[in-house]
PDB file of C-alpha atoms in Angstrom:
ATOM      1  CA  UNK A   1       9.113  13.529  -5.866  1.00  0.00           C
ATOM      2  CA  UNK A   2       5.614  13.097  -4.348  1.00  0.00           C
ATOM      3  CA  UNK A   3       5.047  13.997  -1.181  1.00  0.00           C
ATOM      4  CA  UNK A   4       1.862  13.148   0.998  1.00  0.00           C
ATOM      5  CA  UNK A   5       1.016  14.247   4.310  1.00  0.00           C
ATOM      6  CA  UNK A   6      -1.863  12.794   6.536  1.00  0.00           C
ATOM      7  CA  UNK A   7      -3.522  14.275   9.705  1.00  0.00           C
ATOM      8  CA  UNK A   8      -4.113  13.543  12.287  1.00  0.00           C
ATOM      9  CA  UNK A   9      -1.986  10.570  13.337  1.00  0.00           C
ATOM     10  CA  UNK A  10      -4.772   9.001  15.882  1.00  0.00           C
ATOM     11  CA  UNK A  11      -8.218   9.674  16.120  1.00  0.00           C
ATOM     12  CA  UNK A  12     -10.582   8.570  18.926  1.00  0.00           C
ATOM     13  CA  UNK A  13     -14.515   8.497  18.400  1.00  0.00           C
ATOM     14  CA  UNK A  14     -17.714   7.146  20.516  1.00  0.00           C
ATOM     15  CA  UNK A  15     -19.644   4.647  18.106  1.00  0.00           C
ATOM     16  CA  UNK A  16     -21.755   6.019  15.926  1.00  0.00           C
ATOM     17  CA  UNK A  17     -19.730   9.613  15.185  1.00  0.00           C
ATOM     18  CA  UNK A  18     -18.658  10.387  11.892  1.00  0.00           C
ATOM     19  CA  UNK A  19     -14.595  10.120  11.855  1.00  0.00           C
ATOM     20  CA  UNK A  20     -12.306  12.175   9.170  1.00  0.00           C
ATOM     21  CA  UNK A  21      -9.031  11.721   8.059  1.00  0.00           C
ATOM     22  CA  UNK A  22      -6.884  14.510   6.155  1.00  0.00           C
ATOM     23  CA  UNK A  23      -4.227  13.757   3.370  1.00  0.00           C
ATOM     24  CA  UNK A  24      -2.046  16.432   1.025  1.00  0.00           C
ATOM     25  CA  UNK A  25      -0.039  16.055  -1.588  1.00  0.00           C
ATOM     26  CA  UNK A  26       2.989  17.641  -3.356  1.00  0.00           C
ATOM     27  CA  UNK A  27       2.741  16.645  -6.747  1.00  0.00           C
ATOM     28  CA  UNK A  28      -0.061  18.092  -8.697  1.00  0.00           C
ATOM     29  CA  UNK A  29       0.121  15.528 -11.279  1.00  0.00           C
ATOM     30  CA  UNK A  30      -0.918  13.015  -8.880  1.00  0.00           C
ATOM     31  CA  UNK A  31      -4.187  11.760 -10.656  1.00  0.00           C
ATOM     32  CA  UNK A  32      -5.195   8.534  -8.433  1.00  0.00           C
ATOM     33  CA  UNK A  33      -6.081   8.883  -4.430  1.00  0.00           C
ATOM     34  CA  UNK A  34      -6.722   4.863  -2.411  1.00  0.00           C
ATOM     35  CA  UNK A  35      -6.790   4.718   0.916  1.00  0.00           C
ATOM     36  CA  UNK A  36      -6.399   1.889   2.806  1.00  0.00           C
ATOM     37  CA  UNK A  37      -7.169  -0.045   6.345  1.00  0.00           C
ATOM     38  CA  UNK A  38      -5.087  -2.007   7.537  1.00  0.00           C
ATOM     39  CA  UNK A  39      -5.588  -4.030  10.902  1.00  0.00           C
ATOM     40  CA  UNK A  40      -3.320  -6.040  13.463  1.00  0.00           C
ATOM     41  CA  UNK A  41      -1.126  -8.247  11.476  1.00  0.00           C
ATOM     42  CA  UNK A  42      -2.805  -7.812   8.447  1.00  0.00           C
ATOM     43  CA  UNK A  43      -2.337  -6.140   5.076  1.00  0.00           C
ATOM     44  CA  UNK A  44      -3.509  -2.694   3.791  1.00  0.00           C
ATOM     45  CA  UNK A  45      -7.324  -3.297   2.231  1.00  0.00           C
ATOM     46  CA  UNK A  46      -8.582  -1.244  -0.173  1.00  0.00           C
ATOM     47  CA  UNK A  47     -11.193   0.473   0.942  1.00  0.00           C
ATOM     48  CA  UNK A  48     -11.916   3.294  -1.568  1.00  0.00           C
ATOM     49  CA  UNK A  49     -10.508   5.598  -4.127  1.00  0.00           C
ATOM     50  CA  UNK A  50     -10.943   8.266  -6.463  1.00  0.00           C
ATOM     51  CA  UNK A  51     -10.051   9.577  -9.449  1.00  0.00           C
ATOM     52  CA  UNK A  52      -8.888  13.026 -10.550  1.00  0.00           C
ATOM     53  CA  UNK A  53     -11.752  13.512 -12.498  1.00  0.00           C
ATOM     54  CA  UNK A  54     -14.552  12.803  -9.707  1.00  0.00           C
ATOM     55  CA  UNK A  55     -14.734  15.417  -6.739  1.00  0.00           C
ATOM     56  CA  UNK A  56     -16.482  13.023  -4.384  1.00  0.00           C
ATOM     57  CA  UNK A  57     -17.516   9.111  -4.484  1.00  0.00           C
ATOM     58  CA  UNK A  58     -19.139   7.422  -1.365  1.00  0.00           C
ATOM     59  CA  UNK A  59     -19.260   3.767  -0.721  1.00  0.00           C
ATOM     60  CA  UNK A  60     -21.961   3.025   2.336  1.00  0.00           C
ATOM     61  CA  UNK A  61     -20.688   4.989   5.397  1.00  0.00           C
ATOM     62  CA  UNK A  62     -17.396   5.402   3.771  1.00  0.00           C
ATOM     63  CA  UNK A  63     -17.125   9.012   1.575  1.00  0.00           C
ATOM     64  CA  UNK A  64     -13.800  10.538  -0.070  1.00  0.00           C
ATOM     65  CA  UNK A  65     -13.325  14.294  -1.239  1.00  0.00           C
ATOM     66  CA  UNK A  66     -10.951  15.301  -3.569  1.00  0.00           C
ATOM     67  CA  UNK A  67      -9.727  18.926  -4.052  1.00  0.00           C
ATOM     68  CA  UNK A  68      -7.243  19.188  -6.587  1.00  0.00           C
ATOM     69  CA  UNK A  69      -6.537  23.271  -6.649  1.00  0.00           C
ATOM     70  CA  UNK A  70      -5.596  22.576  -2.551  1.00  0.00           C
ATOM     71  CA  UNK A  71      -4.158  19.218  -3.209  1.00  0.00           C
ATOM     72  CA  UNK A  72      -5.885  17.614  -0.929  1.00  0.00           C
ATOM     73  CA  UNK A  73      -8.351  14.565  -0.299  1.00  0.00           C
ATOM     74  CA  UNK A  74     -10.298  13.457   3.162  1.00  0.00           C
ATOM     75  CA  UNK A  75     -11.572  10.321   4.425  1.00  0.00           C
ATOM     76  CA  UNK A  76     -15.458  10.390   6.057  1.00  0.00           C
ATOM     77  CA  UNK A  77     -16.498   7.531   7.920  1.00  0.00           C
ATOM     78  CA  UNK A  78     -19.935   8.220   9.238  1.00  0.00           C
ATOM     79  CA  UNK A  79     -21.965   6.152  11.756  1.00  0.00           C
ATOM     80  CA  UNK A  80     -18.646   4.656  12.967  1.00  0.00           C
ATOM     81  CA  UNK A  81     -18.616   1.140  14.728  1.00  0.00           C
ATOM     82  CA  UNK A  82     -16.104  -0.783  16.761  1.00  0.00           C
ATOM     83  CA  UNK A  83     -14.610  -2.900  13.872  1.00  0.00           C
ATOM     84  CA  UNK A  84     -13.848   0.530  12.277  1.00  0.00           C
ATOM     85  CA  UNK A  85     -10.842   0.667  14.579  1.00  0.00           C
ATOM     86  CA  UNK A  86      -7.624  -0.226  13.037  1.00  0.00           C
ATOM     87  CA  UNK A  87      -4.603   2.415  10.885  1.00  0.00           C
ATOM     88  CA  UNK A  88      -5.627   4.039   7.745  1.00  0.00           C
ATOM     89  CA  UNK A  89      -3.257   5.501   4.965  1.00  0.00           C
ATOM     90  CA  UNK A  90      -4.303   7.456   2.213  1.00  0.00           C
ATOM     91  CA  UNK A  91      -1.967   7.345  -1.012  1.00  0.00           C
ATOM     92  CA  UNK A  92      -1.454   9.090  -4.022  1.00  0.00           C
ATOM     93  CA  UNK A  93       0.044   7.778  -7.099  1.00  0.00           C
ATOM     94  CA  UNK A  94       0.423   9.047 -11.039  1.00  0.00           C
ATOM     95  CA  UNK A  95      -1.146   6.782 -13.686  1.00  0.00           C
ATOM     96  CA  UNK A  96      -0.088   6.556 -16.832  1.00  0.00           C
ATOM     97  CA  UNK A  97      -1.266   5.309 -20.058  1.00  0.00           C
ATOM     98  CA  UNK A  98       1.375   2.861 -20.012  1.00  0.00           C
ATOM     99  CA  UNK A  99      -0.409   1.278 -16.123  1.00  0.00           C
ATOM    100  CA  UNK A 100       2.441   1.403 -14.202  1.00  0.00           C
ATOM    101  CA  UNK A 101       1.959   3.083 -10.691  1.00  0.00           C
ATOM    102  CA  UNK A 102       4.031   3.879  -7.817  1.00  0.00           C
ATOM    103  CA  UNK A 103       1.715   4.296  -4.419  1.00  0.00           C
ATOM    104  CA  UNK A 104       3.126   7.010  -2.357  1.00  0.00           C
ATOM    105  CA  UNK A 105       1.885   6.661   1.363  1.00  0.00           C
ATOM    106  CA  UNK A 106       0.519   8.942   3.790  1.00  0.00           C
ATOM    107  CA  UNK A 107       2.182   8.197   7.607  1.00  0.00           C
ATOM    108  CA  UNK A 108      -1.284   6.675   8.661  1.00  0.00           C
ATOM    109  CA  UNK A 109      -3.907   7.587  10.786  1.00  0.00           C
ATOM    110  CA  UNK A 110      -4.858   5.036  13.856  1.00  0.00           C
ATOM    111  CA  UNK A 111      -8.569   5.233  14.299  1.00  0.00           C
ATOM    112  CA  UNK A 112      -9.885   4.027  17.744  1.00  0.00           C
ATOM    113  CA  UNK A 113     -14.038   3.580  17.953  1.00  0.00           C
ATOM    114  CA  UNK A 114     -15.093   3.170  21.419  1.00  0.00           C
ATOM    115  CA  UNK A 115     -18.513   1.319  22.083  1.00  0.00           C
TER     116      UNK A 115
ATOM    117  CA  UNK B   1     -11.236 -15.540  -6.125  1.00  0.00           C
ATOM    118  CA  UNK B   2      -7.610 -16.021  -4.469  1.00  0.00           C
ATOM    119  CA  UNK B   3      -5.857 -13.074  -2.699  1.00  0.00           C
ATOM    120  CA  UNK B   4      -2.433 -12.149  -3.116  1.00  0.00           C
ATOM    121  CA  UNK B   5      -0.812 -15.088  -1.594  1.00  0.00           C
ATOM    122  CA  UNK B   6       3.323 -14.506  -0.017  1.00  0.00           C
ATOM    123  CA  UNK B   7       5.610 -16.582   1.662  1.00  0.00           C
ATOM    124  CA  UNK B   8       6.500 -17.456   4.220  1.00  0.00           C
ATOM    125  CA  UNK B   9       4.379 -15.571   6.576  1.00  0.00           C
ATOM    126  CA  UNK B  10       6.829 -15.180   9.378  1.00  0.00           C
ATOM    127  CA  UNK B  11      10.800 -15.935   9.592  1.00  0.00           C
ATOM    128  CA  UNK B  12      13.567 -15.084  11.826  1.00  0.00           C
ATOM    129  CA  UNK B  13      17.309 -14.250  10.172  1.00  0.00           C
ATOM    130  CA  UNK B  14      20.675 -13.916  11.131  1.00  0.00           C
ATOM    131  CA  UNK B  15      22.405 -10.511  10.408  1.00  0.00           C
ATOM    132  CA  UNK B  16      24.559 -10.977   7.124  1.00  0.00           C
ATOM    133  CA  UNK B  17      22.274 -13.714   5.956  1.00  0.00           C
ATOM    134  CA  UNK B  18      20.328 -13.434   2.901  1.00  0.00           C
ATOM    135  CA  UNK B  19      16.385 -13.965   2.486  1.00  0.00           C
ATOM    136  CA  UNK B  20      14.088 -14.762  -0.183  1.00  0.00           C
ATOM    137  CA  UNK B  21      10.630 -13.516  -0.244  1.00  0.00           C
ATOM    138  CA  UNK B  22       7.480 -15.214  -2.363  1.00  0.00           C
ATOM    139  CA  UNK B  23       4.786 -13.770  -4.206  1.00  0.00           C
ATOM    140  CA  UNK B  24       1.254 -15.104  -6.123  1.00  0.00           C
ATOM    141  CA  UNK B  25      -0.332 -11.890  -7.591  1.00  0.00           C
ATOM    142  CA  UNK B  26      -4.157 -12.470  -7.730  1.00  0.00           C
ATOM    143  CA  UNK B  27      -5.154 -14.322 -11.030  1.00  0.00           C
ATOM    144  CA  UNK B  28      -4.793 -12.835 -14.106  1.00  0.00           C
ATOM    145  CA  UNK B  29      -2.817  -9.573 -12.644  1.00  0.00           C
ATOM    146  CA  UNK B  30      -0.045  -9.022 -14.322  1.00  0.00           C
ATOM    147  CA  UNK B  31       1.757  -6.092 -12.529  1.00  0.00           C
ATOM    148  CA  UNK B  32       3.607  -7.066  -9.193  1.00  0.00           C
ATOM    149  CA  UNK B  33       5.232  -4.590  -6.736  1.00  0.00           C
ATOM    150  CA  UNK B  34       7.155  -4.912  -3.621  1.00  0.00           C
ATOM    151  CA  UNK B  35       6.444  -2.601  -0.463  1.00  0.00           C
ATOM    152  CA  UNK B  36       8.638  -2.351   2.697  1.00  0.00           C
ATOM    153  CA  UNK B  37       6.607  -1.572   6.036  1.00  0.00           C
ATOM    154  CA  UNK B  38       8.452   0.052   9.405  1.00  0.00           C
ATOM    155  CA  UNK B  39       7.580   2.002  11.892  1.00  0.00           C
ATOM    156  CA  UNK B  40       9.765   4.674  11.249  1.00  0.00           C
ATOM    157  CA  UNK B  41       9.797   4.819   7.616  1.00  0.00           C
ATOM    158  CA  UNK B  42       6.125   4.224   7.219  1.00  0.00           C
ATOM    159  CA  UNK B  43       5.205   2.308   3.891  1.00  0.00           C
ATOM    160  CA  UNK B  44       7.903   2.753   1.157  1.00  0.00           C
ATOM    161  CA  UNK B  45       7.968   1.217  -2.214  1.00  0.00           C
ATOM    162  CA  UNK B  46      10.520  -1.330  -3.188  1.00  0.00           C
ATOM    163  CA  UNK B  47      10.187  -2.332  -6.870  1.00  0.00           C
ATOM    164  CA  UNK B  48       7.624  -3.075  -9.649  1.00  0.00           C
ATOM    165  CA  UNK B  49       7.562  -5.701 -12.526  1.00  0.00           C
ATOM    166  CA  UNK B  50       5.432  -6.072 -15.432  1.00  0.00           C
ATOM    167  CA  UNK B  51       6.133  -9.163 -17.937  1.00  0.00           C
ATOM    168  CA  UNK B  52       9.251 -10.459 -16.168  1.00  0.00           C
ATOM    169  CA  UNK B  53      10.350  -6.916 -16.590  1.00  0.00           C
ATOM    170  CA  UNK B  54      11.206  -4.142 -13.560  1.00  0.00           C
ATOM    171  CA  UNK B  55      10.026  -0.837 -14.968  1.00  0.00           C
ATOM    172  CA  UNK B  56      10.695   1.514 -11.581  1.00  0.00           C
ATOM    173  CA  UNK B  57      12.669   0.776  -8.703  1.00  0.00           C
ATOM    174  CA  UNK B  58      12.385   2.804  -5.258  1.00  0.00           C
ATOM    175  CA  UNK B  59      15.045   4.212  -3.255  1.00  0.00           C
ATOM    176  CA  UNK B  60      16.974   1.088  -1.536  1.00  0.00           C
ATOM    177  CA  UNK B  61      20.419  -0.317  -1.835  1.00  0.00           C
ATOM    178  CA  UNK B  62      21.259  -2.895  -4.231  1.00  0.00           C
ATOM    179  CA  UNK B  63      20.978  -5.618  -1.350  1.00  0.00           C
ATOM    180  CA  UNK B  64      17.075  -5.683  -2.016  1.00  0.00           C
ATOM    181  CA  UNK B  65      16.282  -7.160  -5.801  1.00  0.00           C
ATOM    182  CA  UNK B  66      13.454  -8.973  -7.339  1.00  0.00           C
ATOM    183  CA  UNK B  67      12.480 -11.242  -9.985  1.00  0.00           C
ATOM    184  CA  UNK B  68       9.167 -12.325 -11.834  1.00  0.00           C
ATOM    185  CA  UNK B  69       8.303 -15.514 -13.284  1.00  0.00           C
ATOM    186  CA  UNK B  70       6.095 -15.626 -16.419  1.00  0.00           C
ATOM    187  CA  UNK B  71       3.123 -16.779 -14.372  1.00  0.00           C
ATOM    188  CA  UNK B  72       3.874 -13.367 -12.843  1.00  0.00           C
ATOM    189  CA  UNK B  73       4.772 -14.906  -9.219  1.00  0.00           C
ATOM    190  CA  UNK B  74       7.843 -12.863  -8.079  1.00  0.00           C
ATOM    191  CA  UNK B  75       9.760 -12.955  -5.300  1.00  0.00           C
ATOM    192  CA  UNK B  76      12.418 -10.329  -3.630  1.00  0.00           C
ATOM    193  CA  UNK B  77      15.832 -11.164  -1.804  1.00  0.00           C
ATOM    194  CA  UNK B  78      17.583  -9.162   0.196  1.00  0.00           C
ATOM    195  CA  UNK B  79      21.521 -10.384   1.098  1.00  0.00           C
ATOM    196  CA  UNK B  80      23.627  -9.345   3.603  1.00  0.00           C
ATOM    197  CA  UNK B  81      21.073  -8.524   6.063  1.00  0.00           C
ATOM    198  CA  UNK B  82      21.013  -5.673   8.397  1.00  0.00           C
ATOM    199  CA  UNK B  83      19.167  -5.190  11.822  1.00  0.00           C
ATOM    200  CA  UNK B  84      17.412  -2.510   9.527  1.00  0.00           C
ATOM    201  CA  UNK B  85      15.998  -4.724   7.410  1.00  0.00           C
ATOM    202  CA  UNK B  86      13.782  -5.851  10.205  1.00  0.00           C
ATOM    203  CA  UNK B  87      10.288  -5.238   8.562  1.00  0.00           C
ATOM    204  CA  UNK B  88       6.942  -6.275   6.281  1.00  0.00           C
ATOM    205  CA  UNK B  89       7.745  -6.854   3.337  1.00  0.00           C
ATOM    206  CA  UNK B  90       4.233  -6.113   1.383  1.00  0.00           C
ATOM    207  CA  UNK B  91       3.469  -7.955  -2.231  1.00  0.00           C
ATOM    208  CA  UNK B  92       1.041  -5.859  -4.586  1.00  0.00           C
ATOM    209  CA  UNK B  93      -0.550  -7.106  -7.686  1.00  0.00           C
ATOM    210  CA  UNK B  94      -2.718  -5.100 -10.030  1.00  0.00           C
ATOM    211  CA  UNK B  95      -4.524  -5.846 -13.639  1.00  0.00           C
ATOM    212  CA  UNK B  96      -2.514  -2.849 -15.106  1.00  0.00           C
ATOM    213  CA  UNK B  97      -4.955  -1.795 -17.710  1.00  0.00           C
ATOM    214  CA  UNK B  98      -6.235   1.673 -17.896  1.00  0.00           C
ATOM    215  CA  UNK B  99      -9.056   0.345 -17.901  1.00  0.00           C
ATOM    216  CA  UNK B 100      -9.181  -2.021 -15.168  1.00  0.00           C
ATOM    217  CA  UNK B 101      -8.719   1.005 -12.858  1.00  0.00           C
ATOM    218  CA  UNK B 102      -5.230  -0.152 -11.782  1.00  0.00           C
ATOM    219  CA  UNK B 103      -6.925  -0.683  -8.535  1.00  0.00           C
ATOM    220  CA  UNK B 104      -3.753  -2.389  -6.133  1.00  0.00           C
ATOM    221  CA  UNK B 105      -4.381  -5.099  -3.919  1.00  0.00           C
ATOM    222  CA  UNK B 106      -1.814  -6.189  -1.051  1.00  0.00           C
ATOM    223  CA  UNK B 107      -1.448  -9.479   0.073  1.00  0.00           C
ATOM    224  CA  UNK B 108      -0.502  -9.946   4.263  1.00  0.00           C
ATOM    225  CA  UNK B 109       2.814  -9.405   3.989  1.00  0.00           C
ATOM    226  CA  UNK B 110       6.045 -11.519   5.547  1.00  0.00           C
ATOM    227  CA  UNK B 111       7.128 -10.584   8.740  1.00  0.00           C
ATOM    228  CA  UNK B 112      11.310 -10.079   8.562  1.00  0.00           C
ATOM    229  CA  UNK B 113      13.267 -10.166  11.650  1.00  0.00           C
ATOM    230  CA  UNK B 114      17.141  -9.923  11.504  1.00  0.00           C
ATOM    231  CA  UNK B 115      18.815 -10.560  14.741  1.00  0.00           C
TER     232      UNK B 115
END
C-alpha cells in the first residue's frame, strides 16, 4: 500500500524566512497531494493541495511542488510569521471516478517561527 | 457555513468499556470517514461511508465499527477498550464528486482516554 514519508520532523525559522517541508510517496498512482496544519488541540486544516496534473499552485505565502517522476511534493512557506508555528502533514491519496479517497499521512513536520 | 461538528469533545473510559463517537459532516457532504490520531502511529485511517454504506475499511480490529445515518451523521464505537485505544479520534466529511475536488475537511476531533 501507499507509503509517504515527510522530512524533516521539526523545523525552526526566525520570522520572516521562507520554511520547506519534504514529503515522498510509494505509490505512483497517487494522484491527489493536501497538506494540512494542525495546531494545539485542534484538527488538521486544509491548507493547500494539488493535483497530479498541476506541477505547482501557490496560495499567498503558501506554495506546493509536485514531482511525479521522483514522487515527491514540498511545502514553501515564505515570509513566515509566528502564528505559522504549529505540525504540518502532507498526504497523498488515489481518487477515483467513483470519489472515494483514503488520505495516507506523512509523520508530520512541527514548524517553530521565532519572532 | 458549519464545520464538521463531533461529540463529545473530551471523555475519560474505563478499560473494557465501550465508547461511542458522534459525527455532523459539513452540509450537504455526503462522504464521512473516521481517522485515529497517536503519537506513535501518527494519523491512520479508520473507515469511510458513503450513503449509509462503508466502502473501505483501514487496518483495525473488529472492536472499532461505524455507522451512518441518512442525514449522513455517523458515529464510530469501539468496545472492549484497551489502554491503546487512548487517542483522537478525527471525523472527515467531503462532497465526493469529482468534481467538487473531493477536498476533505476534519472536524476537532474527540479526545479518548482509557484508563
Amino acid at each position: 500500500g501507499e507509503n509517504v514519508e515527510q522530512h524533516p520532523s521539526t523545523l525552526s525559522v526566525q520570522e520572516g524566512d521562507s520554511a520547506v517541508i519534504k514529503c515522498t510517496y510509494s505509490d505512483s498512482a497517487s494522484n491527489y497531494f493536501p497538506w494540512y496544519k494542525q495546531e494545539l488541540g485542534k484538527g488538521p486544516q486544509l491548507i493547500i493541495d494539488i493535483r497530479s496534473n498541476v506541477g505547482e499552485k501557490k496560495d499567498q505565502r503558501i506554495a506546493v511542488t509536485l514531482n511525479k517522476t521522483a514522487k515527491h511534493f514540498s511545502l514553501h512557506i515564505t515570509e513566515t510569521q509566528p502564528e505559522d508555528s504549529a505540525v504540518y502533514f502532507c498526504a497523498a491519496s488515489i481518487l477515483r471516478n467513483t470519489g472515494f479517497q483514503k488520505l495516507v499521512f506523512g509523520t508530520g513536520t512541527r514548524l517553530l517561527v521565532s519572532p | 457555513k458549519a464545520g464538521v461538528t463531533q461529540t463529545p469533545r473530551y471523555l475519560i473510559k474505563t478499560r473494557g468499556q465501550q465508547v461511542t463517537l458522534s459525527c455532523s459532516p459539513i452540509s450537504g457532504h455526503r462522504s464521512v470517514s473516521w481517522y485515529q490520531q497517536t503519537p506513535g502511529q501518527g494519523l491512520q485511517f479508520l473507515f469511510e461511508y458513503f450513503s449509509e454504506t462503508q466502502r473501505n475499511k483501514g487496518n483495525f480490529p473488529g472492536r472499532f465499527s461505524g455507522r451512518q445515518f441518512s442525514n449522513s451523521r455517523s458515529e464510530m464505537n469501539v468496545s472492549t477498550l484497551e489502554l491503546g485505544d487512548s487517542a483522537l479520534y478525527l471525523c472527515a466529511s467531503s462532497w465526493d464528486t469529482p468534481s467538487s475536488g473531493n477536498t476533505i475537511y476534519f472536524g476537532e476531533g474527540s479526545w479518548l482516554t482509557v484508563v
